[in-house]
PDB file of C-alpha atoms in Angstrom:
ATOM      1  CA  MET A1335     -37.506 -34.467   6.284  1.00  0.00           C
ATOM      2  CA  ALA A1336     -34.773 -34.519   3.622  1.00  0.00           C
ATOM      3  CA  SER A1337     -31.943 -36.946   4.101  1.00  0.00           C
ATOM      4  CA  PRO A1338     -28.445 -35.527   4.696  1.00  0.00           C
ATOM      5  CA  VAL A1339     -25.937 -34.889   1.968  1.00  0.00           C
ATOM      6  CA  LYS A1340     -23.952 -38.043   2.689  1.00  0.00           C
ATOM      7  CA  ASN A1341     -26.980 -40.159   1.810  1.00  0.00           C
ATOM      8  CA  GLN A1342     -27.763 -38.150  -1.313  1.00  0.00           C
ATOM      9  CA  SER A1343     -24.281 -37.734  -2.783  1.00  0.00           C
ATOM     10  CA  SER A1344     -24.647 -40.778  -5.046  1.00  0.00           C
ATOM     11  CA  VAL A1345     -27.914 -39.473  -6.516  1.00  0.00           C
ATOM     12  CA  VAL A1346     -27.879 -35.692  -6.476  1.00  0.00           C
ATOM     13  CA  VAL A1347     -25.457 -33.798  -8.694  1.00  0.00           C
ATOM     14  CA  PHE A1348     -24.791 -30.154  -9.443  1.00  0.00           C
ATOM     15  CA  ILE A1349     -24.604 -28.812 -12.982  1.00  0.00           C
ATOM     16  CA  LEU A1350     -22.174 -25.903 -13.221  1.00  0.00           C
ATOM     17  CA  LEU A1351     -23.334 -23.787 -16.153  1.00  0.00           C
ATOM     18  CA  GLY A1352     -20.213 -21.629 -16.179  1.00  0.00           C
ATOM     19  CA  PHE A1353     -20.202 -19.546 -19.356  1.00  0.00           C
ATOM     20  CA  SER A1354     -22.544 -21.803 -21.348  1.00  0.00           C
ATOM     21  CA  ASP A1355     -24.867 -18.819 -21.856  1.00  0.00           C
ATOM     22  CA  TYR A1356     -22.299 -17.513 -24.343  1.00  0.00           C
ATOM     23  CA  PRO A1357     -21.694 -20.401 -26.797  1.00  0.00           C
ATOM     24  CA  GLU A1358     -19.866 -18.161 -29.272  1.00  0.00           C
ATOM     25  CA  LEU A1359     -17.243 -17.417 -26.598  1.00  0.00           C
ATOM     26  CA  GLN A1360     -16.520 -21.013 -25.578  1.00  0.00           C
ATOM     27  CA  VAL A1361     -13.434 -21.456 -27.775  1.00  0.00           C
ATOM     28  CA  PRO A1362     -11.918 -17.993 -27.092  1.00  0.00           C
ATOM     29  CA  LEU A1363     -12.509 -18.442 -23.348  1.00  0.00           C
ATOM     30  CA  PHE A1364     -10.972 -21.910 -23.477  1.00  0.00           C
ATOM     31  CA  LEU A1365      -7.811 -20.534 -25.091  1.00  0.00           C
ATOM     32  CA  LEU A1366      -7.731 -17.555 -22.724  1.00  0.00           C
ATOM     33  CA  PHE A1367      -8.100 -19.568 -19.515  1.00  0.00           C
ATOM     34  CA  LEU A1368      -5.692 -22.231 -20.736  1.00  0.00           C
ATOM     35  CA  THR A1369      -3.083 -19.529 -21.364  1.00  0.00           C
ATOM     36  CA  VAL A1370      -3.729 -17.861 -17.999  1.00  0.00           C
ATOM     37  CA  TYR A1371      -3.459 -21.194 -16.192  1.00  0.00           C
ATOM     38  CA  ALA A1372      -0.223 -22.073 -17.997  1.00  0.00           C
ATOM     39  CA  VAL A1373       1.290 -18.699 -17.076  1.00  0.00           C
ATOM     40  CA  ALA A1374       0.131 -19.132 -13.455  1.00  0.00           C
ATOM     41  CA  VAL A1375       1.692 -22.582 -13.188  1.00  0.00           C
ATOM     42  CA  VAL A1376       4.981 -21.560 -14.819  1.00  0.00           C
ATOM     43  CA  GLY A1377       5.138 -18.314 -12.828  1.00  0.00           C
ATOM     44  CA  ASN A1378       4.445 -19.809  -9.413  1.00  0.00           C
ATOM     45  CA  VAL A1379       6.561 -22.927  -9.916  1.00  0.00           C
ATOM     46  CA  GLY A1380       9.337 -20.741 -11.336  1.00  0.00           C
ATOM     47  CA  MET A1381       9.126 -18.466  -8.302  1.00  0.00           C
ATOM     48  CA  ILE A1382       9.360 -21.434  -5.920  1.00  0.00           C
ATOM     49  CA  VAL A1383      12.342 -22.949  -7.762  1.00  0.00           C
ATOM     50  CA  THR A1384      14.116 -19.591  -8.052  1.00  0.00           C
ATOM     51  CA  ILE A1385      13.799 -18.861  -4.343  1.00  0.00           C
ATOM     52  CA  LYS A1386      14.845 -22.384  -3.402  1.00  0.00           C
ATOM     53  CA  ILE A1387      18.033 -22.552  -5.501  1.00  0.00           C
ATOM     54  CA  ASN A1388      19.299 -19.012  -4.882  1.00  0.00           C
ATOM     55  CA  PRO A1389      20.935 -18.593  -1.429  1.00  0.00           C
ATOM     56  CA  LYS A1390      20.602 -14.824  -1.781  1.00  0.00           C
ATOM     57  CA  LEU A1391      16.835 -15.227  -1.553  1.00  0.00           C
ATOM     58  CA  HIS A1392      16.895 -17.341   1.613  1.00  0.00           C
ATOM     59  CA  THR A1393      15.412 -14.538   3.709  1.00  0.00           C
ATOM     60  CA  PRO A1394      12.100 -14.347   5.626  1.00  0.00           C
ATOM     61  CA  MET A1395      10.472 -12.161   2.950  1.00  0.00           C
ATOM     62  CA  TYR A1396      11.174 -14.658   0.170  1.00  0.00           C
ATOM     63  CA  PHE A1397      10.415 -17.591   2.467  1.00  0.00           C
ATOM     64  CA  PHE A1398       6.855 -16.273   2.837  1.00  0.00           C
ATOM     65  CA  LEU A1399       6.720 -15.444  -0.873  1.00  0.00           C
ATOM     66  CA  LYS A1400       7.664 -19.034  -1.729  1.00  0.00           C
ATOM     67  CA  HIS A1401       4.734 -20.341   0.294  1.00  0.00           C
ATOM     68  CA  LEU A1402       2.416 -17.725  -1.187  1.00  0.00           C
ATOM     69  CA  SER A1403       3.367 -18.986  -4.651  1.00  0.00           C
ATOM     70  CA  PHE A1404       2.692 -22.566  -3.536  1.00  0.00           C
ATOM     71  CA  VAL A1405      -0.779 -21.596  -2.279  1.00  0.00           C
ATOM     72  CA  ASP A1406      -1.507 -19.717  -5.531  1.00  0.00           C
ATOM     73  CA  PHE A1407      -0.439 -22.748  -7.555  1.00  0.00           C
ATOM     74  CA  CYS A1408      -2.699 -25.061  -5.534  1.00  0.00           C
ATOM     75  CA  TYR A1409      -5.590 -22.611  -5.663  1.00  0.00           C
ATOM     76  CA  SER A1410      -5.407 -22.200  -9.419  1.00  0.00           C
ATOM     77  CA  THR A1411      -5.022 -25.956 -10.006  1.00  0.00           C
ATOM     78  CA  ILE A1412      -8.084 -26.782  -7.907  1.00  0.00           C
ATOM     79  CA  VAL A1413     -10.504 -24.685  -9.989  1.00  0.00           C
ATOM     80  CA  THR A1414      -9.110 -23.776 -13.404  1.00  0.00           C
ATOM     81  CA  PRO A1415      -8.800 -27.269 -14.996  1.00  0.00           C
ATOM     82  CA  LYS A1416     -12.477 -27.958 -14.230  1.00  0.00           C
ATOM     83  CA  LEU A1417     -13.404 -24.554 -15.650  1.00  0.00           C
ATOM     84  CA  ILE A1418     -11.450 -25.281 -18.832  1.00  0.00           C
ATOM     85  CA  GLU A1419     -13.004 -28.727 -19.112  1.00  0.00           C
ATOM     86  CA  ASN A1420     -16.549 -27.348 -18.821  1.00  0.00           C
ATOM     87  CA  LEU A1421     -15.894 -25.059 -21.784  1.00  0.00           C
ATOM     88  CA  VAL A1422     -15.407 -27.989 -24.168  1.00  0.00           C
ATOM     89  CA  VAL A1423     -17.680 -30.758 -22.831  1.00  0.00           C
ATOM     90  CA  GLU A1424     -21.445 -31.149 -22.893  1.00  0.00           C
ATOM     91  CA  ASP A1425     -21.707 -32.814 -19.486  1.00  0.00           C
ATOM     92  CA  ARG A1426     -21.021 -30.104 -16.897  1.00  0.00           C
ATOM     93  CA  SER A1427     -22.230 -32.099 -13.920  1.00  0.00           C
ATOM     94  CA  ILE A1428     -20.247 -32.549 -10.729  1.00  0.00           C
ATOM     95  CA  SER A1429     -21.102 -34.781  -7.796  1.00  0.00           C
ATOM     96  CA  ILE A1430     -21.787 -33.307  -4.379  1.00  0.00           C
ATOM     97  CA  LYS A1431     -18.711 -35.057  -2.958  1.00  0.00           C
ATOM     98  CA  ALA A1432     -16.477 -33.595  -5.671  1.00  0.00           C
ATOM     99  CA  CYS A1433     -18.052 -30.160  -5.224  1.00  0.00           C
ATOM    100  CA  ILE A1434     -17.532 -30.220  -1.459  1.00  0.00           C
ATOM    101  CA  THR A1435     -13.941 -31.380  -1.952  1.00  0.00           C
ATOM    102  CA  GLN A1436     -13.283 -28.500  -4.344  1.00  0.00           C
ATOM    103  CA  PHE A1437     -14.885 -26.064  -1.911  1.00  0.00           C
ATOM    104  CA  SER A1438     -12.939 -27.274   1.126  1.00  0.00           C
ATOM    105  CA  THR A1439      -9.564 -27.139  -0.640  1.00  0.00           C
ATOM    106  CA  CYS A1440     -10.372 -23.693  -2.039  1.00  0.00           C
ATOM    107  CA  VAL A1441     -11.244 -22.414   1.439  1.00  0.00           C
ATOM    108  CA  THR A1442      -7.980 -23.786   2.800  1.00  0.00           C
ATOM    109  CA  CYS A1443      -6.016 -21.975   0.092  1.00  0.00           C
ATOM    110  CA  VAL A1444      -7.921 -18.669   0.320  1.00  0.00           C
ATOM    111  CA  ILE A1445      -7.684 -18.359   4.101  1.00  0.00           C
ATOM    112  CA  THR A1446      -4.056 -19.515   4.091  1.00  0.00           C
ATOM    113  CA  GLU A1447      -3.300 -16.811   1.513  1.00  0.00           C
ATOM    114  CA  MET A1448      -5.023 -14.195   3.686  1.00  0.00           C
ATOM    115  CA  VAL A1449      -2.889 -15.166   6.670  1.00  0.00           C
ATOM    116  CA  MET A1450       0.236 -15.353   4.492  1.00  0.00           C
ATOM    117  CA  LEU A1451      -0.325 -11.803   3.229  1.00  0.00           C
ATOM    118  CA  ALA A1452      -0.724 -10.649   6.837  1.00  0.00           C
ATOM    119  CA  LEU A1453       2.540 -12.392   7.789  1.00  0.00           C
ATOM    120  CA  MET A1454       4.337 -10.736   4.870  1.00  0.00           C
ATOM    121  CA  ALA A1455       3.072  -7.337   6.018  1.00  0.00           C
ATOM    122  CA  TYR A1456       4.278  -8.067   9.554  1.00  0.00           C
ATOM    123  CA  ASP A1457       7.666  -9.123   8.142  1.00  0.00           C
ATOM    124  CA  ARG A1458       8.026  -5.765   6.355  1.00  0.00           C
ATOM    125  CA  PHE A1459       6.940  -3.964   9.542  1.00  0.00           C
ATOM    126  CA  VAL A1460       9.714  -5.625  11.569  1.00  0.00           C
ATOM    127  CA  ALA A1461      12.305  -5.109   8.804  1.00  0.00           C
ATOM    128  CA  ILE A1462      11.609  -1.380   8.426  1.00  0.00           C
ATOM    129  CA  CYS A1463      10.469  -0.309  11.902  1.00  0.00           C
ATOM    130  CA  ASN A1464      12.727  -2.560  14.014  1.00  0.00           C
ATOM    131  CA  PRO A1465      15.678  -3.473  11.770  1.00  0.00           C
ATOM    132  CA  LEU A1466      18.062  -4.184  14.671  1.00  0.00           C
ATOM    133  CA  LEU A1467      15.717  -6.891  15.977  1.00  0.00           C
ATOM    134  CA  TYR A1468      14.864  -8.328  12.579  1.00  0.00           C
ATOM    135  CA  THR A1469      17.163 -11.359  12.654  1.00  0.00           C
ATOM    136  CA  VAL A1470      15.871 -12.287  16.110  1.00  0.00           C
ATOM    137  CA  SER A1471      12.179 -11.554  15.524  1.00  0.00           C
ATOM    138  CA  MET A1472      12.094 -13.288  12.136  1.00  0.00           C
ATOM    139  CA  SER A1473      14.404 -16.214  12.793  1.00  0.00           C
ATOM    140  CA  PRO A1474      14.056 -19.296  10.535  1.00  0.00           C
ATOM    141  CA  ARG A1475      12.386 -21.210  13.348  1.00  0.00           C
ATOM    142  CA  ARG A1476       9.836 -18.468  13.982  1.00  0.00           C
ATOM    143  CA  CYS A1477       9.116 -18.067  10.262  1.00  0.00           C
ATOM    144  CA  ALA A1478       8.503 -21.815   9.968  1.00  0.00           C
ATOM    145  CA  LEU A1479       6.164 -21.635  12.971  1.00  0.00           C
ATOM    146  CA  LEU A1480       4.226 -18.714  11.475  1.00  0.00           C
ATOM    147  CA  VAL A1481       3.803 -20.507   8.146  1.00  0.00           C
ATOM    148  CA  THR A1482       2.634 -23.622  10.003  1.00  0.00           C
ATOM    149  CA  VAL A1483       0.040 -21.482  11.791  1.00  0.00           C
ATOM    150  CA  ALA A1484      -1.139 -20.091   8.435  1.00  0.00           C
ATOM    151  CA  TYR A1485      -1.676 -23.549   6.934  1.00  0.00           C
ATOM    152  CA  SER A1486      -3.195 -24.903  10.152  1.00  0.00           C
ATOM    153  CA  TRP A1487      -5.705 -22.078  10.446  1.00  0.00           C
ATOM    154  CA  GLY A1488      -6.642 -22.491   6.787  1.00  0.00           C
ATOM    155  CA  ILE A1489      -7.291 -26.197   7.362  1.00  0.00           C
ATOM    156  CA  ILE A1490      -9.253 -25.599  10.589  1.00  0.00           C
ATOM    157  CA  SER A1491     -11.447 -22.964   8.932  1.00  0.00           C
ATOM    158  CA  SER A1492     -12.020 -25.285   5.984  1.00  0.00           C
ATOM    159  CA  ILE A1493     -13.037 -28.165   8.276  1.00  0.00           C
ATOM    160  CA  VAL A1494     -15.528 -25.995  10.167  1.00  0.00           C
ATOM    161  CA  LEU A1495     -17.103 -24.521   7.031  1.00  0.00           C
ATOM    162  CA  THR A1496     -17.193 -27.911   5.316  1.00  0.00           C
ATOM    163  CA  TYR A1497     -18.937 -29.424   8.328  1.00  0.00           C
ATOM    164  CA  SER A1498     -21.520 -26.631   8.155  1.00  0.00           C
ATOM    165  CA  LEU A1499     -22.283 -27.848   4.620  1.00  0.00           C
ATOM    166  CA  LEU A1500     -22.424 -31.528   5.507  1.00  0.00           C
ATOM    167  CA  VAL A1501     -25.389 -30.926   7.837  1.00  0.00           C
ATOM    168  CA  LEU A1502     -27.427 -29.599   4.902  1.00  0.00           C
ATOM    169  CA  SER A1503     -29.752 -31.762   2.851  1.00  0.00           C
ATOM    170  CA  PHE A1504     -30.077 -31.800  -0.942  1.00  0.00           C
ATOM    171  CA  CYS A1505     -33.201 -33.238  -2.529  1.00  0.00           C
ATOM    172  CA  GLU A1506     -32.619 -33.031  -6.259  1.00  0.00           C
ATOM    173  CA  THR A1507     -30.191 -32.222  -9.014  1.00  0.00           C
ATOM    174  CA  LYS A1508     -29.508 -28.490  -9.055  1.00  0.00           C
ATOM    175  CA  ILE A1509     -28.455 -26.265 -11.941  1.00  0.00           C
ATOM    176  CA  ILE A1510     -25.872 -23.726 -10.729  1.00  0.00           C
ATOM    177  CA  ASN A1511     -25.179 -20.530 -12.649  1.00  0.00           C
ATOM    178  CA  ASN A1512     -21.500 -20.523 -11.745  1.00  0.00           C
ATOM    179  CA  PHE A1513     -18.236 -22.301 -12.600  1.00  0.00           C
ATOM    180  CA  VAL A1514     -16.955 -23.006  -9.087  1.00  0.00           C
ATOM    181  CA  CYS A1515     -18.379 -24.649  -5.969  1.00  0.00           C
ATOM    182  CA  GLU A1516     -18.745 -21.617  -3.719  1.00  0.00           C
ATOM    183  CA  TYR A1517     -20.625 -21.531  -0.422  1.00  0.00           C
ATOM    184  CA  SER A1518     -23.602 -19.807  -2.049  1.00  0.00           C
ATOM    185  CA  VAL A1519     -23.923 -22.761  -4.440  1.00  0.00           C
ATOM    186  CA  PHE A1520     -24.672 -25.140  -1.576  1.00  0.00           C
ATOM    187  CA  LEU A1521     -26.987 -22.728   0.204  1.00  0.00           C
ATOM    188  CA  SER A1522     -29.060 -22.161  -2.928  1.00  0.00           C
ATOM    189  CA  ALA A1523     -29.237 -25.918  -3.613  1.00  0.00           C
ATOM    190  CA  SER A1524     -30.157 -26.955  -0.085  1.00  0.00           C
ATOM    191  CA  CYS A1525     -33.722 -27.905   0.867  1.00  0.00           C
ATOM    192  CA  SER A1526     -33.111 -27.832   4.643  1.00  0.00           C
ATOM    193  CA  ASP A1527     -32.674 -25.148   7.289  1.00  0.00           C
ATOM    194  CA  LYS A1528     -29.642 -22.978   6.433  1.00  0.00           C
ATOM    195  CA  HIS A1529     -29.396 -20.844   9.575  1.00  0.00           C
ATOM    196  CA  PHE A1530     -26.445 -22.719  11.123  1.00  0.00           C
ATOM    197  CA  SER A1531     -24.503 -22.751   7.839  1.00  0.00           C
ATOM    198  CA  GLU A1532     -25.127 -19.049   7.177  1.00  0.00           C
ATOM    199  CA  THR A1533     -24.064 -18.175  10.731  1.00  0.00           C
ATOM    200  CA  MET A1534     -20.807 -20.118  10.444  1.00  0.00           C
ATOM    201  CA  LEU A1535     -20.056 -18.496   7.098  1.00  0.00           C
ATOM    202  CA  PHE A1536     -20.723 -15.025   8.519  1.00  0.00           C
ATOM    203  CA  ILE A1537     -18.490 -15.611  11.545  1.00  0.00           C
ATOM    204  CA  PHE A1538     -15.521 -17.167   9.764  1.00  0.00           C
ATOM    205  CA  ALA A1539     -15.625 -14.938   6.669  1.00  0.00           C
ATOM    206  CA  ASN A1540     -15.701 -11.744   8.719  1.00  0.00           C
ATOM    207  CA  LEU A1541     -13.247 -13.012  11.325  1.00  0.00           C
ATOM    208  CA  ASN A1542     -10.616 -13.900   8.726  1.00  0.00           C
ATOM    209  CA  ALA A1543     -11.114 -10.793   6.606  1.00  0.00           C
ATOM    210  CA  PHE A1544     -11.156  -8.407   9.585  1.00  0.00           C
ATOM    211  CA  CYS A1545      -8.192  -9.903  11.457  1.00  0.00           C
ATOM    212  CA  THR A1546      -5.882 -10.224   8.440  1.00  0.00           C
ATOM    213  CA  LEU A1547      -6.786  -6.776   7.092  1.00  0.00           C
ATOM    214  CA  LEU A1548      -6.250  -5.277  10.551  1.00  0.00           C
ATOM    215  CA  ILE A1549      -2.745  -6.759  10.725  1.00  0.00           C
ATOM    216  CA  ILE A1550      -1.931  -5.599   7.181  1.00  0.00           C
ATOM    217  CA  LEU A1551      -3.278  -2.059   7.605  1.00  0.00           C
ATOM    218  CA  THR A1552      -1.710  -1.605  11.052  1.00  0.00           C
ATOM    219  CA  SER A1553       1.658  -2.856   9.816  1.00  0.00           C
ATOM    220  CA  TYR A1554       1.676  -0.515   6.837  1.00  0.00           C
ATOM    221  CA  LEU A1555       0.490   2.421   8.930  1.00  0.00           C
ATOM    222  CA  PHE A1556       3.581   2.065  11.120  1.00  0.00           C
ATOM    223  CA  ILE A1557       5.721   1.465   8.025  1.00  0.00           C
ATOM    224  CA  PHE A1558       4.545   4.672   6.348  1.00  0.00           C
ATOM    225  CA  VAL A1559       5.112   6.678   9.525  1.00  0.00           C
ATOM    226  CA  THR A1560       8.641   5.270   9.796  1.00  0.00           C
ATOM    227  CA  ILE A1561       9.368   5.969   6.117  1.00  0.00           C
ATOM    228  CA  LEU A1562       8.198   9.575   6.426  1.00  0.00           C
ATOM    229  CA  LYS A1563      10.610  10.091   9.326  1.00  0.00           C
ATOM    230  CA  MET A1564      13.592   9.018   7.220  1.00  0.00           C
ATOM    231  CA  HIS A1565      15.859  11.907   6.224  1.00  0.00           C
ATOM    232  CA  SER A1566      17.384  10.214   3.189  1.00  0.00           C
ATOM    233  CA  ALA A1567      15.306  10.257  -0.008  1.00  0.00           C
ATOM    234  CA  SER A1568      17.107   7.145  -1.259  1.00  0.00           C
ATOM    235  CA  GLY A1569      16.346   5.412   2.039  1.00  0.00           C
ATOM    236  CA  ARG A1570      12.659   6.268   1.746  1.00  0.00           C
ATOM    237  CA  TYR A1571      12.579   4.986  -1.827  1.00  0.00           C
ATOM    238  CA  LYS A1572      14.341   1.741  -0.933  1.00  0.00           C
ATOM    239  CA  ALA A1573      12.025   1.130   2.029  1.00  0.00           C
ATOM    240  CA  PHE A1574       8.896   1.820   0.013  1.00  0.00           C
ATOM    241  CA  SER A1575      10.059  -0.293  -2.939  1.00  0.00           C
ATOM    242  CA  THR A1576      10.285  -3.366  -0.698  1.00  0.00           C
ATOM    243  CA  CYS A1577       6.588  -2.932   0.150  1.00  0.00           C
ATOM    244  CA  ALA A1578       5.223  -1.838  -3.229  1.00  0.00           C
ATOM    245  CA  SER A1579       4.769  -5.325  -4.681  1.00  0.00           C
ATOM    246  CA  GLN A1580       2.897  -6.649  -1.662  1.00  0.00           C
ATOM    247  CA  LEU A1581       0.705  -3.541  -1.488  1.00  0.00           C
ATOM    248  CA  THR A1582      -0.241  -4.138  -5.131  1.00  0.00           C
ATOM    249  CA  VAL A1583      -1.102  -7.800  -4.431  1.00  0.00           C
ATOM    250  CA  VAL A1584      -3.095  -6.940  -1.283  1.00  0.00           C
ATOM    251  CA  THR A1585      -5.053  -4.218  -3.085  1.00  0.00           C
ATOM    252  CA  ILE A1586      -6.021  -6.503  -5.976  1.00  0.00           C
ATOM    253  CA  PHE A1587      -6.815  -9.535  -3.786  1.00  0.00           C
ATOM    254  CA  TYR A1588      -8.856  -7.817  -1.081  1.00  0.00           C
ATOM    255  CA  GLY A1589     -10.365  -5.277  -3.486  1.00  0.00           C
ATOM    256  CA  THR A1590     -11.863  -8.046  -5.596  1.00  0.00           C
ATOM    257  CA  ILE A1591     -13.145 -10.042  -2.618  1.00  0.00           C
ATOM    258  CA  LEU A1592     -14.680  -6.986  -0.929  1.00  0.00           C
ATOM    259  CA  PHE A1593     -16.334  -5.955  -4.200  1.00  0.00           C
ATOM    260  CA  LEU A1594     -17.891  -9.404  -4.598  1.00  0.00           C
ATOM    261  CA  TYR A1595     -18.982 -10.110  -1.045  1.00  0.00           C
ATOM    262  CA  CYS A1596     -19.565  -6.706   0.574  1.00  0.00           C
ATOM    263  CA  ILE A1597     -21.969  -5.361  -2.062  1.00  0.00           C
ATOM    264  CA  PRO A1598     -25.546  -6.689  -1.789  1.00  0.00           C
ATOM    265  CA  ASN A1599     -26.250  -9.518  -4.204  1.00  0.00           C
ATOM    266  CA  SER A1600     -29.075  -7.556  -5.775  1.00  0.00           C
ATOM    267  CA  LYS A1601     -26.550  -5.136  -7.191  1.00  0.00           C
ATOM    268  CA  ASN A1602     -24.408  -7.817  -8.766  1.00  0.00           C
ATOM    269  CA  SER A1603     -25.594  -9.628 -11.865  1.00  0.00           C
ATOM    270  CA  GLY A1604     -24.672 -13.268 -12.400  1.00  0.00           C
ATOM    271  CA  LEU A1605     -22.156 -12.238 -15.065  1.00  0.00           C
ATOM    272  CA  VAL A1606     -20.487  -9.700 -12.758  1.00  0.00           C
ATOM    273  CA  VAL A1607     -20.164 -12.308 -10.009  1.00  0.00           C
ATOM    274  CA  LYS A1608     -18.666 -14.839 -12.419  1.00  0.00           C
ATOM    275  CA  VAL A1609     -16.209 -12.318 -13.875  1.00  0.00           C
ATOM    276  CA  GLY A1610     -15.214 -11.203 -10.378  1.00  0.00           C
ATOM    277  CA  SER A1611     -14.766 -14.801  -9.274  1.00  0.00           C
ATOM    278  CA  ILE A1612     -12.686 -15.498 -12.367  1.00  0.00           C
ATOM    279  CA  PHE A1613     -10.469 -12.567 -11.476  1.00  0.00           C
ATOM    280  CA  TYR A1614      -9.579 -13.567  -7.930  1.00  0.00           C
ATOM    281  CA  ILE A1615      -9.630 -17.344  -8.502  1.00  0.00           C
ATOM    282  CA  VAL A1616      -7.903 -17.602 -11.890  1.00  0.00           C
ATOM    283  CA  VAL A1617      -6.205 -14.288 -12.695  1.00  0.00           C
ATOM    284  CA  ILE A1618      -4.699 -13.309  -9.332  1.00  0.00           C
ATOM    285  CA  PRO A1619      -2.630 -16.542  -9.017  1.00  0.00           C
ATOM    286  CA  MET A1620      -1.138 -15.577 -12.384  1.00  0.00           C
ATOM    287  CA  LEU A1621      -0.566 -11.918 -11.446  1.00  0.00           C
ATOM    288  CA  ASN A1622       1.149 -12.495  -8.092  1.00  0.00           C
ATOM    289  CA  PRO A1623       4.419 -14.001  -9.410  1.00  0.00           C
ATOM    290  CA  LEU A1624       4.482 -11.423 -12.222  1.00  0.00           C
ATOM    291  CA  ILE A1625       4.057  -8.525  -9.793  1.00  0.00           C
ATOM    292  CA  TYR A1626       6.700  -9.786  -7.361  1.00  0.00           C
ATOM    293  CA  SER A1627       9.186 -10.666 -10.088  1.00  0.00           C
ATOM    294  CA  LEU A1628       8.785  -7.295 -11.820  1.00  0.00           C
ATOM    295  CA  ARG A1629       9.154  -5.229  -8.640  1.00  0.00           C
ATOM    296  CA  ASN A1630      11.931  -7.184  -6.891  1.00  0.00           C
ATOM    297  CA  ASN A1631      15.357  -6.802  -8.456  1.00  0.00           C
ATOM    298  CA  ASP A1632      16.702  -9.868  -6.638  1.00  0.00           C
ATOM    299  CA  VAL A1633      13.964 -12.039  -8.119  1.00  0.00           C
ATOM    300  CA  LYS A1634      14.425 -10.558 -11.601  1.00  0.00           C
ATOM    301  CA  GLU A1635      18.174 -11.190 -11.482  1.00  0.00           C
ATOM    302  CA  SER A1636      17.640 -14.762 -10.272  1.00  0.00           C
ATOM    303  CA  LEU A1637      15.048 -15.486 -12.957  1.00  0.00           C
ATOM    304  CA  ARG A1638      17.403 -14.168 -15.649  1.00  0.00           C
ATOM    305  CA  LYS A1639      20.187 -16.440 -14.374  1.00  0.00           C
ATOM    306  CA  LEU A1640      17.808 -19.393 -14.218  1.00  0.00           C
ATOM    307  CA  MET A1641      16.661 -18.830 -17.807  1.00  0.00           C
ATOM    308  CA  TYR A1642      20.280 -18.346 -18.945  1.00  0.00           C
ATOM    309  CA  LEU A1643      21.359 -21.634 -17.336  1.00  0.00           C
ATOM    310  CA  LYS A1644      18.390 -23.401 -18.906  1.00  0.00           C
ATOM    311  CA  ILE A1645      19.295 -22.086 -22.363  1.00  0.00           C
ATOM    312  CA  ILE A1646      22.959 -23.083 -21.912  1.00  0.00           C
ATOM    313  CA  SER A1647      22.009 -26.603 -20.793  1.00  0.00           C
ATOM    314  CA  GLN A1648      19.966 -27.058 -23.953  1.00  0.00           C
TER     315      GLN A1648
END
């Protein structure tokens, strides 16, 4: 019987091939991902600072957006530097402990982002469908509690899924045709029974996706019904504009994940999986602050003032 991962972590390593199959693209991809990561960091940190220093943005909607930007920043920082490094070094190995650490932190961020998007949809539902109760329903204390629940559930889910990996055994060094330590990486590298791990993945992946999507879709169903009942065209436009940015983010985020994990693996080539993973792991954290800043006039005005003050101080 193979020994558990904790006894093998000092011997067994994973080799993340990444995009090594395309040596002529290593330099262009390095420059591309470095630029994307820089934009993601500047965008998300800028969003956090802008919301924090502008009292006008101290509302529940921007409170959730600030935490979404923080999660995107953490998510991008966990994976992208290692991806960039593997494009310029010969040794692409990563220890099992480091791989599990990357996986667990990624799971925390992904599930927290799912819950955060659901909370933002619920916030818009209360603001548009029950505006008279908005200040009571979305009080600062309740918003802080909801965000705490989002982080807590992300951590709990990560602990459970990480434990389901720690019971696996790994017998030898494994070459992985990917750039990130996903759950499938550990399952393919394991030489022990995977039934428990696969069951836990199935339960938690579907539970999180179904519950958060249900909250988002239900919230926006009521929002659209309420908007259609409005008599003022300007009122309908204003109400819809407050939801447009989040709808764009939700569509891109869930669309990519559903494309990757709801289509049978036989229909997805290794390159398609890697490109899809790149999109939702690396690109989406860059797109989110751009989408919200472009579609929210308050954020755009605050960013312009922030840049103006920075230029003046120099």
